[in-house]
Tab-separated table of C-alpha atoms and ligand atoms in Angstrom:
chain	number	residue	atom	x	y	z
A	1	MET	CA	-0.289	0.168	0.334
A	2	THR	CA	1.551	4.025	-0.566
A	3	ARG	CA	0.241	6.365	0.992
A	4	ARG	CA	1.759	9.225	-1.136
A	5	ALA	CA	1.024	13.586	0.343
A	6	PRO	CA	-1.084	15.328	-1.682
A	7	THR	CA	1.852	17.921	-2.354
A	8	ASN	CA	1.550	21.439	-3.093
A	9	PHE	CA	5.186	21.991	-5.179
A	10	PRO	CA	6.858	18.208	-5.824
A	11	ILE	CA	9.331	16.862	-3.138
A	12	LEU	CA	11.819	13.672	-3.826
A	13	ASP	CA	9.279	10.779	-3.908
A	14	VAL	CA	11.176	9.119	-0.383
A	15	LEU	CA	9.518	12.171	1.693
A	16	ALA	CA	6.218	11.573	-0.338
A	17	GLU	CA	6.037	8.449	0.016
A	18	ARG	CA	7.049	8.551	3.569
A	19	TRP	CA	4.230	7.384	5.920
A	20	SER	CA	3.351	5.969	9.389
A	21	PRO	CA	1.071	2.351	8.921
A	22	ARG	CA	-0.503	0.821	11.881
A	23	ALA	CA	-1.269	-2.366	9.358
A	24	PHE	CA	2.170	-4.136	9.774
A	25	ASP	CA	2.840	-7.915	7.798
A	26	GLN	CA	3.127	-10.044	11.315
A	27	ASP	CA	5.240	-12.085	8.285
A	28	ALA	CA	8.538	-10.307	7.611
A	29	THR	CA	10.960	-10.082	8.982
A	30	LEU	CA	13.597	-7.581	9.260
A	31	THR	CA	17.515	-8.260	10.509
A	32	MET	CA	19.660	-5.638	11.746
A	33	ALA	CA	21.435	-6.177	8.653
A	34	ASP	CA	17.826	-5.163	7.096
A	35	LEU	CA	17.696	-2.118	9.378
A	36	SER	CA	22.008	-0.967	8.828
A	37	PRO	CA	21.630	1.403	6.068
A	38	ALA	CA	18.817	2.953	8.075
A	39	PHE	CA	21.180	3.582	10.991
A	40	GLU	CA	23.764	4.371	8.841
A	41	ALA	CA	22.178	7.360	7.525
A	42	ALA	CA	21.024	8.160	11.311
A	43	ARG	CA	25.307	8.136	11.706
A	44	TRP	CA	25.539	10.945	9.507
A	45	ALA	CA	23.338	13.528	10.923
A	46	PRO	CA	24.308	16.735	11.383
A	47	SER	CA	24.302	17.627	15.137
A	48	ALA	CA	25.591	20.777	17.762
A	49	ASN	CA	29.431	20.533	18.011
A	50	ASN	CA	29.112	16.885	16.140
A	51	LEU	CA	28.115	15.373	19.707
A	52	GLN	CA	25.633	12.979	17.642
A	53	PRO	CA	23.174	12.906	21.334
A	54	TRP	CA	21.439	9.731	19.990
A	55	SER	CA	21.569	5.845	20.315
A	56	PHE	CA	18.864	3.241	19.709
A	57	ILE	CA	18.087	-0.038	21.305
A	58	VAL	CA	16.556	-2.200	19.340
A	59	GLY	CA	14.336	-5.299	19.103
A	60	PHE	CA	13.341	-7.930	16.869
A	61	ARG	CA	9.820	-9.643	17.086
A	62	GLY	CA	10.254	-12.898	18.619
A	63	ASP	CA	13.205	-11.444	21.081
A	64	GLU	CA	13.405	-10.393	24.535
A	65	THR	CA	14.028	-7.138	24.122
A	66	PHE	CA	11.066	-6.739	21.943
A	67	GLU	CA	8.790	-8.186	24.509
A	68	LYS	CA	9.718	-5.837	27.168
A	69	ILE	CA	10.039	-3.028	24.589
A	70	ALA	CA	5.753	-4.238	23.566
A	71	ALA	CA	5.164	-4.642	27.349
A	72	THR	CA	5.873	-1.014	27.796
A	73	LEU	CA	3.064	-0.096	25.314
A	74	SER	CA	-0.119	2.155	25.589
A	75	GLY	CA	-3.600	2.156	24.653
A	76	PHE	CA	-4.011	1.832	20.742
A	77	ASN	CA	-0.044	1.918	20.150
A	78	ALA	CA	-0.365	-2.103	22.067
A	79	SER	CA	-2.564	-3.501	19.950
A	80	TRP	CA	-1.235	-2.872	16.417
A	81	ALA	CA	3.257	-1.837	17.203
A	82	PRO	CA	3.906	-5.466	17.904
A	83	HIS	CA	3.040	-7.319	14.727
A	84	ALA	CA	6.183	-5.162	13.831
A	85	SER	CA	9.525	-7.075	12.840
A	86	ALA	CA	10.887	-4.166	15.102
A	87	LEU	CA	11.614	-1.635	17.528
A	88	ILE	CA	13.810	0.759	18.122
A	89	VAL	CA	13.614	2.417	21.812
A	90	THR	CA	15.782	6.119	20.734
A	91	VAL	CA	17.324	7.951	23.203
A	92	THR	CA	19.270	11.156	23.783
A	93	HIS	CA	22.605	11.687	25.658
A	94	THR	CA	21.267	14.507	27.907
A	95	LEU	CA	24.404	16.113	28.618
A	96	THR	CA	27.356	17.825	26.095
A	97	ALA	CA	31.566	16.570	26.723
A	98	SER	CA	31.949	19.020	30.002
A	99	GLY	CA	29.288	17.944	31.893
A	100	ARG	CA	26.189	20.710	30.805
A	101	GLN	CA	22.972	20.026	29.681
A	102	ASN	CA	23.683	20.045	25.999
A	103	ALA	CA	20.430	21.658	24.519
A	104	PHE	CA	20.139	20.620	21.478
A	105	ALA	CA	20.488	17.040	22.148
A	106	ARG	CA	17.057	15.722	21.309
A	107	TYR	CA	17.076	17.899	18.499
A	108	ASP	CA	19.191	16.202	16.917
A	109	LEU	CA	18.299	12.789	18.418
A	110	GLY	CA	15.065	14.158	15.961
A	111	GLN	CA	16.923	14.595	13.118
A	112	ALA	CA	18.864	11.197	13.124
A	113	VAL	CA	15.543	9.867	13.325
A	114	ALA	CA	14.500	11.514	10.486
A	115	HIS	CA	17.649	10.423	8.308
A	116	LEU	CA	16.460	7.055	10.236
A	117	SER	CA	12.617	7.260	8.844
A	118	ILE	CA	13.688	8.112	4.623
A	119	GLN	CA	16.386	5.569	4.692
A	120	ALA	CA	13.941	2.737	5.889
A	121	GLN	CA	11.735	4.380	3.044
A	122	ALA	CA	13.488	3.433	1.256
A	123	ASP	CA	15.070	0.206	1.629
A	124	GLY	CA	10.676	-0.354	1.960
A	125	ILE	CA	10.982	-0.113	5.208
A	126	SER	CA	8.308	1.246	7.159
A	127	LEU	CA	8.537	3.354	10.455
A	128	HIS	CA	6.277	4.648	13.126
A	129	GLN	CA	7.073	7.080	15.527
A	130	MET	CA	5.054	6.763	19.343
A	131	GLY	CA	5.314	8.814	22.296
A	132	GLY	CA	2.326	6.413	23.406
A	133	PHE	CA	4.141	4.354	25.948
A	134	ASP	CA	5.169	4.140	29.711
A	135	ILE	CA	8.668	6.097	30.391
A	136	GLU	CA	9.574	4.597	33.680
A	137	ALA	CA	8.358	1.082	32.344
A	138	ILE	CA	10.954	0.899	29.550
A	139	THR	CA	13.780	2.940	31.285
A	140	GLU	CA	13.924	-0.103	33.955
A	141	ALA	CA	13.268	-3.004	31.655
A	142	LEU	CA	15.823	-1.502	29.484
A	143	GLY	CA	17.912	-0.366	32.352
A	144	VAL	CA	18.629	2.837	30.555
A	145	HIS	CA	19.874	5.562	33.833
A	146	GLU	CA	20.927	9.450	33.360
A	147	PRO	CA	22.420	11.172	31.208
A	148	LEU	CA	21.201	9.221	28.992
A	149	GLU	CA	16.607	9.502	28.731
A	150	VAL	CA	14.219	7.324	26.336
A	151	VAL	CA	12.070	9.498	24.257
A	152	THR	CA	10.100	7.391	21.541
A	153	VAL	CA	9.667	3.456	20.239
A	154	ILE	CA	9.878	3.196	16.542
A	155	ALA	CA	8.040	0.987	15.429
A	156	ALA	CA	9.862	-0.952	12.204
A	157	GLY	CA	8.452	-3.804	9.234
A	158	ILE	CA	6.975	-3.711	5.884
A	159	ALA	CA	2.832	-2.089	5.166
A	160	ALA	CA	0.320	-5.009	5.178
A	161	ASP	CA	-2.422	-4.739	3.206
A	162	PRO	CA	-5.375	-3.281	5.792
A	163	ALA	CA	-7.717	-5.971	4.399
A	164	THR	CA	-5.124	-8.210	6.075
A	165	VAL	CA	-5.761	-6.654	9.457
A	166	SER	CA	-8.549	-5.293	12.140
A	167	ASP	CA	-11.380	-3.129	11.296
A	168	GLU	CA	-9.923	-0.221	13.751
A	169	VAL	CA	-6.286	-0.459	12.638
A	170	ALA	CA	-7.503	-0.515	8.741
A	171	GLU	CA	-10.057	2.415	9.156
A	172	ARG	CA	-7.115	4.689	10.357
A	173	GLU	CA	-4.986	3.566	7.505
A	174	PHE	CA	-7.306	5.491	4.707
A	175	ALA	CA	-7.618	8.486	6.792
A	176	PRO	CA	-7.329	11.313	4.894
A	177	ARG	CA	-3.533	12.672	5.493
A	178	GLU	CA	-3.598	16.414	5.977
A	179	ARG	CA	-0.783	19.446	7.104
A	180	LYS	CA	-1.246	22.933	7.894
A	181	ASP	CA	-0.510	25.234	4.900
A	182	ALA	CA	3.159	26.340	4.673
A	183	SER	CA	2.010	29.676	4.898
A	184	GLU	CA	1.240	28.979	8.315
A	185	PHE	CA	4.341	28.540	9.531
A	186	VAL	CA	6.882	30.047	6.664
A	187	ARG	CA	6.872	33.788	7.425
B	201	FMN	C1	7.420	12.000	18.522
B	201	FMN	C2	5.985	11.355	18.055
B	201	FMN	C3	5.310	10.801	18.876
B	201	FMN	C4	4.406	9.876	17.648
B	201	FMN	N1	3.098	8.968	19.147
B	201	FMN	C5	2.187	7.695	18.224
B	201	FMN	C6	1.644	7.380	18.974
B	201	FMN	O1	1.946	7.214	20.318
B	201	FMN	N2	0.761	6.714	18.477
B	201	FMN	C7	0.102	6.319	17.033
B	201	FMN	O2	-0.254	6.074	16.121
B	201	FMN	N3	1.062	7.696	16.014
B	201	FMN	C8	2.279	8.333	17.276
B	201	FMN	N4	2.699	8.762	15.941
B	201	FMN	C9	2.563	9.132	14.460
B	201	FMN	C10	1.891	10.652	13.921
B	201	FMN	O3	0.622	10.386	14.068
B	201	FMN	C11	2.011	10.695	12.090
B	201	FMN	O4	3.595	10.622	12.236
B	201	FMN	C12	1.475	11.708	12.002
B	201	FMN	O5	-0.252	11.665	12.118
B	201	FMN	C13	1.622	12.164	10.251
B	201	FMN	O6	1.496	10.801	9.992
B	201	FMN	P1	2.158	10.980	8.439
B	201	FMN	O7	3.419	10.196	9.741
B	201	FMN	O8	1.634	8.788	8.147
B	201	FMN	O9	2.992	11.046	7.708
B	201	FMN	C14	4.048	9.698	16.726
B	201	FMN	C15	4.465	10.308	15.724
B	201	FMN	C16	6.156	10.973	16.133
B	201	FMN	C17	6.984	12.279	15.278
């Protein structure tokens, strides 16, 4: 399934075609080798002072890390995201080399995830970022300690035909793709 964005100006195909599915192919598997180009793209993201304040914890469906992450997902996320082939926890390093708060840590992690998601899209892998999870439970389950902080969870996999998933999930796959007009945020 593709859900190309109805853009007002031509943009790169990979950007227009990226979207966040909830219908994932439950039979599809991914390996670290499959995700390596996407992590390489994240590696080459820009960051303040080149601090690269990001790391990723990856679980593949069926392994212990995946189960730990899946158990912390909340609400609707808990129903569809465990069907993805991998769950990726994004982590930021909150301090600079001199031990001060890095004001750009989350910004830089977000840029790395943008690179990750676009390379994954180009490689035929769909990502769906999530903020809906129990932050304390995931931090504890994965043993993440200060100055590291968990920020999001990303479901990664192969987008499935909505006909193969529950009506509740399928319905959202057909919702119109909408955005503010650029005139609302560019001046
Ligand atoms: C930081 C962040 C948190 C998000 N949290 C959730 C979430 O908990 N559950 C969910 O279904 N989608 C979540 N999303 C996905 C957004 O809803 C989605 O990216 C947005 O609606 C635009 O849709 P698109 O990515 O298909 O273009 C999140 C996205 C981001 C970037």
